[in-house]
């Protein structure tokens, strides 16, 4: 396994629409393993393949919470070609962040519940009802596969401000 570089705003690759995974090859397994390692190292709770510059419909996630002893057992999950089948009318608001927009957090309103279909790393197809943080996270990550970022849900003023901040930082880093 290896830690890959996470691309950040304003990298234009973040706007690509990712392609479906046709077959779960050893490359796809390695990518999923690397993404999990990269996600844990960041640290983050979700990562889309495009964030490591691979335009494939592949997501990793770990929403494990500490148990009563304060210990958190890893719960790594891989979602291949995930899709939202339906969503609730009811919405909820979470403060979201993104490994590709580091140290920026803002409240985003999304459907509170979604039904999601995906293939796991062994090729098995699942359908699940997601609520709470799971619902927010899977919607955020599937957005990445469509070139959508959570800042797209903010006002133009806020979005422009964060975009300019990262553009300036990228220019400074390139100098
Ligand atoms: Zn993100």
Coordinates of N, CA, C and O and ligand atoms in Angstrom, one line a residue:
X1 N 0.8 -1.2 0.0 CA 0.0 0.0 0.0 C 0.9 1.2 0.0 O 2.0 1.2 0.5
X2 N 0.3 2.3 -0.5 CA 1.1 3.5 -0.6 C 0.2 4.7 -0.4 O -1.0 4.7 -0.8
X3 N 0.7 5.8 0.2 CA 0.0 7.0 0.3 C 0.2 7.8 -1.0 O 1.3 8.0 -1.5
X4 N -1.0 8.2 -1.6 CA -0.9 9.0 -2.8 C -1.1 10.4 -2.5 O -1.7 10.8 -1.5
X5 N -0.7 11.3 -3.4 CA -0.9 12.7 -3.2 C -2.4 13.1 -3.5 O -3.0 12.7 -4.5
X6 N -2.9 13.9 -2.5 CA -4.3 14.4 -2.7 C -4.2 15.7 -3.4 O -3.5 16.6 -3.0
X7 N -5.0 15.8 -4.5 CA -5.0 17.1 -5.3 C -6.0 18.0 -4.6 O -7.0 17.6 -4.0
X8 N -5.6 19.3 -4.6 CA -6.4 20.3 -3.9 C -6.9 21.4 -4.9 O -6.3 21.6 -6.0
X9 N -7.9 22.1 -4.5 CA -8.3 23.3 -5.2 C -7.1 24.2 -5.5 O -6.3 24.3 -4.6
X10 N -7.0 24.8 -6.6 CA -7.9 24.9 -7.8 C -7.6 23.8 -8.9 O -8.0 24.1 -10.0
X11 N -7.0 22.7 -8.5 CA -6.8 21.7 -9.5 C -8.0 21.4 -10.4 O -9.0 20.9 -9.8
X12 N -7.9 21.5 -11.7 CA -9.1 21.4 -12.5 C -9.6 19.9 -12.6 O -10.7 19.7 -13.0
X13 N -8.7 19.0 -12.3 CA -9.1 17.6 -12.4 C -10.3 17.3 -11.4 O -11.1 16.4 -11.7
X14 N -10.4 18.1 -10.4 CA -11.5 18.0 -9.5 C -12.9 18.2 -10.1 O -13.9 17.8 -9.6
X15 N -12.9 18.8 -11.3 CA -14.1 19.0 -12.1 C -14.4 18.0 -13.1 O -15.4 18.0 -13.8
X16 N -13.6 17.0 -13.2 CA -13.8 15.9 -14.2 C -15.0 15.0 -13.7 O -15.2 14.8 -12.5
X17 N -15.7 14.4 -14.7 CA -16.7 13.4 -14.4 C -16.0 12.1 -14.5 O -15.4 11.7 -15.6
X18 N -16.0 11.3 -13.4 CA -15.2 10.1 -13.4 C -16.0 9.0 -14.1 O -17.2 9.0 -14.3
X19 N -15.2 8.0 -14.7 CA -15.7 6.9 -15.5 C -16.0 5.7 -14.6 O -15.3 5.5 -13.6
X20 N -17.0 4.9 -15.0 CA -17.4 3.7 -14.2 C -16.2 2.7 -14.2 O -15.4 2.7 -15.1
X21 N -16.1 2.0 -13.1 CA -15.1 0.9 -13.0 C -15.7 -0.3 -13.8 O -16.8 -0.7 -13.4
X22 N -15.1 -0.7 -14.9 CA -15.6 -1.8 -15.7 C -15.4 -3.1 -15.1 O -16.2 -4.0 -15.2
X23 N -14.2 -3.3 -14.4 CA -13.8 -4.6 -13.9 C -12.9 -4.4 -12.7 O -12.1 -3.4 -12.7
X24 N -13.1 -5.2 -11.7 CA -12.3 -5.0 -10.5 C -11.0 -5.8 -10.7 O -10.8 -6.9 -10.3
X25 N -10.0 -5.1 -11.3 CA -8.7 -5.6 -11.5 C -7.8 -5.4 -10.3 O -8.2 -4.8 -9.4
X26 N -6.6 -6.0 -10.4 CA -5.6 -5.8 -9.3 C -5.3 -4.3 -9.2 O -5.0 -3.8 -8.1
X27 N -5.3 -3.6 -10.3 CA -5.0 -2.1 -10.3 C -6.1 -1.4 -9.4 O -5.8 -0.5 -8.7
X28 N -7.3 -1.8 -9.6 CA -8.5 -1.2 -8.9 C -8.3 -1.5 -7.4 O -8.5 -0.7 -6.5
X29 N -8.0 -2.8 -7.1 CA -7.8 -3.2 -5.7 C -6.6 -2.4 -5.1 O -6.7 -1.9 -3.9
X30 N -5.5 -2.2 -5.8 CA -4.4 -1.5 -5.3 C -4.8 0.0 -5.0 O -4.5 0.6 -4.0
X31 N -5.6 0.5 -6.0 CA -6.0 1.9 -5.9 C -6.9 2.1 -4.6 O -6.7 3.0 -3.8
X32 N -7.8 1.1 -4.4 CA -8.7 1.2 -3.2 C -7.9 1.1 -1.9 O -8.1 1.9 -1.0
X33 N -6.9 0.2 -1.9 CA -6.0 0.1 -0.7 C -5.2 1.3 -0.5 O -5.1 1.8 0.6
X34 N -4.7 1.9 -1.6 CA -3.9 3.1 -1.4 C -4.8 4.3 -1.0 O -4.4 5.1 -0.2
X35 N -6.0 4.3 -1.5 CA -7.0 5.4 -1.1 C -7.3 5.3 0.4 O -7.4 6.3 1.1
X36 N -7.5 4.1 0.9 CA -7.8 3.9 2.3 C -6.6 4.4 3.1 O -6.8 5.1 4.1
X37 N -5.4 4.0 2.7 CA -4.2 4.4 3.5 C -4.1 5.9 3.4 O -3.7 6.6 4.4
X38 N -4.3 6.5 2.3 CA -4.2 8.0 2.1 C -5.2 8.7 2.9 O -4.9 9.7 3.6
X39 N -6.4 8.1 2.9 CA -7.5 8.7 3.7 C -7.2 8.7 5.2 O -7.4 9.7 5.9
X40 N -6.7 7.5 5.7 CA -6.4 7.4 7.1 C -5.3 8.3 7.5 O -5.3 8.9 8.6
X41 N -4.3 8.5 6.6 CA -3.1 9.3 6.9 C -3.5 10.8 7.0 O -2.9 11.6 7.7
X42 N -4.5 11.2 6.2 CA -4.8 12.6 6.0 C -5.0 13.4 7.3 O -4.4 14.5 7.5
X43 N -5.9 13.1 8.3 CA -6.9 12.0 8.2 C -8.2 12.5 7.7 O -8.5 13.7 7.9
X44 N -9.0 11.6 7.1 CA -10.3 12.0 6.6 C -11.2 10.8 6.8 O -10.8 9.7 7.1
X45 N -12.5 11.0 6.5 CA -13.5 9.9 6.6 C -14.0 9.4 5.3 O -14.7 8.4 5.2
X46 N -13.7 10.2 4.2 CA -14.1 9.7 2.9 C -13.2 10.3 1.8 O -12.6 11.3 2.0
X47 N -13.0 9.5 0.8 CA -12.1 9.9 -0.3 C -12.7 9.4 -1.6 O -13.0 8.2 -1.7
X48 N -12.7 10.2 -2.7 CA -13.0 9.8 -4.0 C -11.8 9.6 -4.8 O -10.8 10.4 -4.6
X49 N -11.8 8.7 -5.8 CA -10.6 8.4 -6.5 C -10.0 9.6 -7.2 O -8.8 9.8 -7.4
X50 N -10.9 10.5 -7.7 CA -10.4 11.7 -8.4 C -9.5 12.6 -7.5 O -8.7 13.3 -8.0
X51 N -9.7 12.4 -6.2 CA -8.9 13.2 -5.3 C -7.5 12.8 -5.2 O -6.6 13.5 -4.7
X52 N -7.2 11.6 -5.8 CA -5.8 11.1 -6.0 C -5.6 11.0 -7.5 O -4.8 10.2 -7.9
X53 N -6.3 11.9 -8.2 CA -6.1 12.1 -9.6 C -6.4 10.8 -10.5 O -5.9 10.7 -11.6
X54 N -7.3 10.0 -10.0 CA -7.8 8.8 -10.8 C -9.3 9.0 -11.1 O -10.1 8.9 -10.2
X55 N -9.6 9.3 -12.4 CA -11.0 9.6 -12.7 C -11.9 8.4 -12.8 O -12.4 8.1 -13.8
X56 N -12.0 7.6 -11.7 CA -12.8 6.4 -11.6 C -13.9 6.5 -10.6 O -13.6 7.2 -9.5
X57 N -15.0 5.8 -10.8 CA -16.1 5.9 -9.8 C -15.8 5.0 -8.7 O -16.4 3.9 -8.6
X58 N -15.0 5.4 -7.8 CA -14.5 4.6 -6.7 C -14.4 5.5 -5.5 O -13.8 6.6 -5.6
X59 N -14.9 5.1 -4.3 CA -14.9 5.9 -3.1 C -14.4 5.0 -1.9 O -14.8 3.8 -1.9
X60 N -13.7 5.5 -1.0 CA -13.4 4.9 0.2 C -14.0 5.7 1.4 O -14.1 6.9 1.3
X61 N -14.3 5.0 2.5 CA -15.0 5.7 3.6 C -14.7 4.9 4.9 O -14.6 3.7 4.8
X62 N -14.6 5.6 6.0 CA -14.6 5.0 7.3 C -15.3 5.9 8.3 O -14.8 7.0 8.6
X63 N -16.5 5.5 8.7 CA -17.3 6.3 9.6 C -17.3 5.8 11.0 O -18.2 6.1 11.8
X64 N -16.3 4.9 11.3 CA -16.3 4.3 12.7 C -16.2 5.4 13.8 O -15.5 6.4 13.6
X65 N -17.0 5.1 14.8 CA -17.0 6.0 16.0 C -16.3 5.3 17.2 O -16.4 4.1 17.2
X66 N -15.8 6.1 18.1 CA -15.2 5.4 19.3 C -16.3 4.6 20.1 O -17.4 5.0 20.1
X67 N -15.9 3.4 20.6 CA -16.8 2.6 21.4 C -16.8 3.1 22.8 O -16.2 4.1 23.1
X68 N -17.5 2.4 23.7 CA -17.6 2.9 25.1 C -16.3 3.0 25.8 O -16.1 3.7 26.8
X69 N -15.2 2.3 25.3 CA -13.9 2.4 25.9 C -13.1 3.5 25.2 O -11.9 3.6 25.5
X70 N -13.7 4.2 24.4 CA -13.0 5.3 23.7 C -12.1 4.8 22.5 O -11.3 5.6 22.0
X71 N -12.2 3.5 22.2 CA -11.4 2.9 21.1 C -12.2 2.9 19.8 O -13.4 2.7 19.8
X72 N -11.5 3.3 18.8 CA -12.1 3.2 17.5 C -11.5 2.1 16.6 O -10.3 2.1 16.3
X73 N -12.4 1.1 16.3 CA -11.9 0.1 15.4 C -12.1 0.5 14.0 O -13.2 1.0 13.6
X74 N -11.1 0.4 13.1 CA -11.3 0.8 11.7 C -12.4 0.0 11.1 O -12.7 -1.2 11.3
X75 N -13.2 0.7 10.2 CA -14.3 0.1 9.5 C -14.2 0.6 8.0 O -15.0 1.4 7.5
X76 N -13.1 0.1 7.4 CA -12.9 0.6 6.0 C -13.9 0.0 5.0 O -14.3 -1.1 5.1
X77 N -14.4 0.9 4.2 CA -15.4 0.5 3.2 C -15.0 1.1 1.8 O -14.5 2.2 1.7
X78 N -15.4 0.3 0.8 CA -15.1 0.7 -0.6 C -16.4 0.6 -1.4 O -17.1 -0.4 -1.3
X79 N -16.7 1.7 -2.1 CA -17.9 1.8 -2.9 C -17.5 1.9 -4.4 O -16.8 2.9 -4.7
X80 N -17.9 1.0 -5.2 CA -17.5 1.0 -6.6 C -18.8 1.4 -7.4 O -19.9 0.8 -7.1
X81 N -18.7 2.3 -8.3 CA -19.9 2.7 -9.1 C -21.1 3.0 -8.3 O -22.2 2.6 -8.6
X82 N -21.0 3.8 -7.2 CA -22.1 4.1 -6.3 C -23.1 5.0 -7.0 O -22.7 5.9 -7.8
X83 N -24.4 4.8 -6.8 CA -25.4 5.7 -7.3 C -26.5 5.9 -6.2 O -26.8 5.0 -5.5
X84 N -27.1 7.1 -6.2 CA -28.2 7.4 -5.4 C -29.5 7.0 -6.1 O -29.7 7.5 -7.2
X85 N -30.2 6.1 -5.5 CA -31.5 5.6 -6.1 C -32.6 6.5 -5.8 O -33.5 6.8 -6.6
X86 N -32.6 7.0 -4.6 CA -33.7 7.9 -4.2 C -33.2 8.7 -3.0 O -32.3 8.3 -2.3
X87 N -33.9 9.8 -2.7 CA -33.6 10.6 -1.5 C -34.8 11.1 -0.8 O -35.8 11.3 -1.5
X88 N -34.7 11.4 0.5 CA -35.8 11.9 1.2 C -36.1 13.4 0.9 O -35.2 14.1 0.4
X89 N -37.3 13.8 1.1 CA -37.6 15.2 1.0 C -37.0 16.0 2.1 O -36.5 17.1 2.0
X90 N -37.0 15.3 3.3 CA -36.4 15.9 4.5 C -34.9 16.2 4.3 O -34.2 15.4 3.7
X91 N -34.5 17.3 4.8 CA -33.1 17.6 4.7 C -32.4 17.7 6.0 O -33.1 17.8 7.1
X92 N -31.1 17.7 6.0 CA -30.3 17.9 7.3 C -29.1 18.8 6.9 O -28.7 18.8 5.8
X93 N -28.6 19.5 7.9 CA -27.4 20.3 7.7 C -26.2 19.8 8.5 O -26.4 19.5 9.7
X94 N -25.1 19.6 7.8 CA -23.9 19.2 8.4 C -22.8 20.2 8.1 O -22.8 20.7 7.0
X95 N -21.9 20.3 9.0 CA -20.7 21.1 8.7 C -19.7 20.2 7.9 O -19.3 19.2 8.4
X96 N -19.5 20.5 6.6 CA -18.7 19.7 5.8 C -17.3 20.3 5.6 O -17.1 21.5 5.6
X97 N -16.4 19.3 5.3 CA -15.0 19.7 4.9 C -14.6 18.8 3.8 O -15.4 17.9 3.5
X98 N -13.4 19.0 3.2 CA -13.0 18.2 2.1 C -11.5 18.2 2.1 O -10.8 19.2 2.2
X99 N -10.9 17.0 1.9 CA -9.4 16.9 1.9 C -8.8 17.6 0.7 O -7.7 18.0 0.7
X100 N -9.7 17.9 -0.3 CA -9.2 18.7 -1.5 C -9.4 20.2 -1.3 O -9.0 21.0 -2.1
X101 N -10.0 20.6 -0.1 CA -10.2 22.0 0.2 C -9.8 22.1 1.7 O -10.7 22.4 2.5
X102 N -8.5 21.9 2.0 CA -8.1 21.7 3.4 C -8.4 22.9 4.3 O -8.3 24.1 3.8
X103 N -8.8 22.6 5.5 CA -9.0 23.6 6.6 C -10.1 24.6 6.2 O -10.1 25.8 6.7
X104 N -11.1 24.2 5.4 CA -12.2 25.0 5.2 C -13.5 24.2 5.5 O -13.6 23.1 5.0
X105 N -14.4 24.7 6.3 CA -15.6 24.0 6.7 C -16.8 24.9 6.6 O -16.7 26.1 6.9
X106 N -17.9 24.4 6.1 CA -19.0 25.2 6.0 C -20.3 24.3 6.0 O -20.2 23.1 5.7
X107 N -21.4 24.9 6.5 CA -22.6 24.1 6.6 C -23.2 23.9 5.3 O -23.4 24.8 4.5
X108 N -23.7 22.6 5.0 CA -24.3 22.3 3.8 C -25.6 21.5 4.0 O -25.6 20.6 4.9
X109 N -26.6 21.9 3.3 CA -27.9 21.2 3.5 C -28.1 20.2 2.4 O -27.9 20.5 1.2
X110 N -28.4 19.0 2.8 CA -28.6 17.9 1.8 C -29.8 17.1 2.2 O -30.2 17.1 3.4
X111 N -30.3 16.2 1.3 CA -31.3 15.2 1.8 C -30.8 14.4 3.0 O -29.7 14.0 3.0
X112 N -31.7 14.3 4.0 CA -31.3 13.6 5.2 C -31.0 12.1 5.0 O -30.2 11.5 5.7
X113 N -31.8 11.5 4.1 CA -31.7 10.1 3.9 C -31.6 9.8 2.4 O -32.2 10.5 1.6
X114 N -30.7 8.8 2.0 CA -30.6 8.4 0.6 C -30.6 6.9 0.5 O -30.1 6.2 1.5
X115 N -31.1 6.3 -0.6 CA -30.9 4.9 -0.8 C -29.8 4.8 -1.9 O -29.8 5.5 -2.9
X116 N -28.8 4.0 -1.6 CA -27.6 4.0 -2.4 C -27.4 2.5 -2.9 O -27.6 1.6 -2.2
X117 N -27.0 2.4 -4.2 CA -26.5 1.1 -4.7 C -25.1 1.2 -5.1 O -24.6 2.2 -5.7
X118 N -24.3 0.2 -4.8 CA -22.9 0.2 -5.1 C -22.4 -1.3 -5.2 O -23.1 -2.2 -4.8
X119 N -21.2 -1.4 -5.8 CA -20.6 -2.7 -5.8 C -19.4 -2.7 -4.8 O -18.7 -1.7 -4.7
X120 N -19.2 -3.8 -4.1 CA -18.1 -3.8 -3.2 C -16.8 -4.3 -3.9 O -16.9 -4.7 -5.1
X121 N -15.7 -4.4 -3.1 CA -14.4 -4.7 -3.8 C -14.4 -6.2 -4.2 O -13.6 -6.6 -5.1
X122 N -15.4 -7.0 -3.7 CA -15.5 -8.4 -4.2 C -16.5 -8.6 -5.3 O -16.7 -9.7 -5.7
X123 N -17.0 -7.4 -5.8 CA -17.9 -7.5 -6.9 C -19.3 -7.7 -6.6 O -20.2 -7.9 -7.5
X124 N -19.7 -7.7 -5.3 CA -21.0 -7.9 -4.9 C -21.8 -6.6 -4.9 O -21.3 -5.6 -4.4
X125 N -23.0 -6.6 -5.4 CA -23.8 -5.4 -5.5 C -24.7 -5.3 -4.2 O -25.3 -6.3 -3.7
X126 N -24.7 -4.1 -3.6 CA -25.5 -3.8 -2.4 C -26.4 -2.7 -2.6 O -26.1 -1.8 -3.4
X127 N -27.5 -2.7 -1.9 CA -28.4 -1.5 -1.8 C -28.6 -1.2 -0.3 O -28.9 -2.1 0.5
X128 N -28.4 0.0 0.1 CA -28.4 0.4 1.5 C -29.2 1.7 1.7 O -29.1 2.6 0.8
X129 N -29.8 1.8 2.8 CA -30.4 3.1 3.2 C -29.4 3.8 4.1 O -28.9 3.3 5.1
X130 N -29.0 5.0 3.7 CA -28.1 5.8 4.4 C -28.8 7.0 5.1 O -29.6 7.7 4.5
X131 N -28.4 7.2 6.4 CA -28.9 8.4 7.1 C -27.8 9.0 7.9 O -26.7 8.4 7.9
X132 N -28.0 10.2 8.5 CA -27.0 10.8 9.3 C -25.7 11.1 8.5 O -25.8 11.5 7.4
X133 N -24.6 10.9 9.2 CA -23.3 11.2 8.6 C -23.1 10.4 7.4 O -22.5 10.9 6.4
X134 N -23.5 9.1 7.4 CA -23.4 8.2 6.2 C -24.0 8.9 5.0 O -23.4 8.9 3.9
X135 N -25.2 9.4 5.2 CA -26.0 10.0 4.0 C -25.2 11.2 3.5 O -25.1 11.4 2.3
X136 N -24.7 12.0 4.4 CA -24.0 13.2 4.0 C -22.7 12.9 3.3 O -22.4 13.4 2.2
X137 N -22.0 11.9 3.9 CA -20.7 11.6 3.3 C -20.8 10.9 1.9 O -20.1 11.3 1.0
X138 N -21.8 10.0 1.8 CA -21.9 9.3 0.5 C -22.3 10.3 -0.6 O -21.9 10.3 -1.7
X139 N -23.2 11.3 -0.2 CA -23.6 12.3 -1.2 C -22.4 13.2 -1.6 O -22.2 13.5 -2.8
X140 N -21.6 13.6 -0.6 CA -20.4 14.4 -0.8 C -19.5 13.7 -1.8 O -18.9 14.3 -2.7
X141 N -19.2 12.4 -1.5 CA -18.2 11.7 -2.3 C -18.8 11.4 -3.7 O -18.0 11.5 -4.7
X142 N -20.1 11.0 -3.8 CA -20.6 10.8 -5.2 C -20.6 12.1 -6.0 O -20.3 12.1 -7.2
X143 N -20.8 13.2 -5.3 CA -20.6 14.5 -6.0 C -19.2 14.6 -6.6 O -19.1 15.1 -7.8
X144 N -18.2 14.2 -5.9 CA -16.8 14.2 -6.5 C -16.7 13.5 -7.8 O -16.0 13.9 -8.7
X145 N -17.5 12.4 -7.9 CA -17.4 11.5 -9.1 C -18.0 12.3 -10.3 O -17.8 11.9 -11.4
X146 N -18.8 13.3 -10.0 CA -19.5 14.1 -11.0 C -18.9 15.5 -11.1 O -19.5 16.4 -11.7
X147 N -17.7 15.7 -10.5 CA -17.0 17.0 -10.6 C -17.6 18.1 -9.8 O -17.4 19.3 -10.0
X148 N -18.4 17.7 -8.8 CA -19.1 18.7 -7.9 C -18.4 18.7 -6.6 O -18.1 17.7 -6.0
X149 N -18.2 19.9 -6.0 CA -17.6 20.1 -4.7 C -18.6 20.7 -3.8 O -19.6 21.4 -4.2
X150 N -18.4 20.5 -2.5 CA -19.4 21.0 -1.5 C -19.5 22.5 -1.5 O -20.5 23.1 -1.2
X151 N -18.4 23.2 -2.0 CA -18.5 24.7 -2.0 C -19.5 25.1 -3.1 O -19.9 26.3 -3.1
X152 N -19.9 24.2 -4.0 CA -20.9 24.6 -5.0 C -22.2 24.8 -4.4 O -23.1 25.5 -5.1
X153 N -22.5 24.4 -3.2 CA -23.8 24.6 -2.6 C -23.8 25.9 -1.8 O -24.8 26.2 -1.2
X154 N -22.7 26.6 -1.7 CA -22.6 27.8 -0.9 C -23.0 29.0 -1.8 O -23.1 28.8 -3.0
X155 N -23.1 30.2 -1.2 CA -23.4 31.3 -2.0 C -22.2 31.6 -2.9 O -21.1 31.2 -2.6
X156 N -22.5 32.3 -4.0 CA -21.4 32.6 -4.9 C -20.3 33.4 -4.2 O -19.1 33.2 -4.5
X157 N -20.7 34.3 -3.3 CA -19.7 35.1 -2.6 C -18.7 34.3 -1.8 O -17.5 34.4 -1.9
X158 N -19.3 33.3 -1.1 CA -18.5 32.4 -0.2 C -17.6 31.5 -1.1 O -16.4 31.3 -0.8
X159 N -18.2 31.0 -2.2 CA -17.5 30.1 -3.1 C -16.3 30.9 -3.8 O -15.2 30.4 -3.9
X160 N -16.6 32.0 -4.3 CA -15.5 32.8 -4.9 C -14.4 33.1 -4.0 O -13.2 33.1 -4.3
X161 N -14.8 33.4 -2.7 CA -13.8 33.8 -1.7 C -12.8 32.6 -1.4 O -11.6 32.8 -1.4
X162 N -13.4 31.4 -1.2 CA -12.6 30.3 -0.9 C -11.7 29.9 -2.2 O -10.6 29.5 -2.1
X163 N -12.3 30.0 -3.3 CA -11.6 29.6 -4.6 C -10.4 30.6 -4.8 O -9.3 30.1 -5.1
X164 N -10.6 31.9 -4.5 CA -9.5 32.8 -4.7 C -8.4 32.6 -3.7 O -7.2 32.7 -4.0
X165 N -8.8 32.2 -2.5 CA -7.8 31.9 -1.4 C -6.9 30.8 -1.8 O -5.7 30.9 -1.7
X166 N -7.5 29.7 -2.4 CA -6.7 28.6 -2.8 C -5.9 28.9 -4.1 O -4.8 28.4 -4.3
X167 N -6.5 29.7 -5.0 CA -5.7 30.1 -6.2 C -4.5 30.9 -5.8 O -3.4 30.6 -6.4
X168 N -4.6 31.8 -4.9 CA -3.5 32.6 -4.4 C -2.4 31.7 -3.8 O -1.2 31.8 -4.0
X169 N -2.9 30.7 -2.9 CA -1.9 29.8 -2.3 C -1.2 29.0 -3.3 O 0.0 28.7 -3.2
X170 N -1.9 28.5 -4.4 CA -1.2 27.7 -5.4 C -0.2 28.5 -6.1 O 0.9 28.0 -6.5
X171 N -0.5 29.8 -6.4 CA 0.4 30.7 -7.1 C 1.7 30.9 -6.2 O 2.8 30.8 -6.7
X172 N 1.5 31.2 -4.9 CA 2.6 31.3 -4.0 C 3.5 30.1 -4.0 O 4.7 30.2 -4.0
X173 N 2.8 28.9 -4.0 CA 3.6 27.7 -3.9 C 4.4 27.4 -5.2 O 5.5 26.8 -5.1
X174 N 3.9 28.0 -6.3 CA 4.6 27.7 -7.6 C 5.7 28.7 -7.8 O 6.6 28.5 -8.7
X175 N 5.8 29.8 -7.0 CA 6.8 30.8 -7.2 C 8.2 30.3 -6.7 O 8.3 29.5 -5.8
Ligands
LIG1 ZN1 -14.5 16.0 -0.6

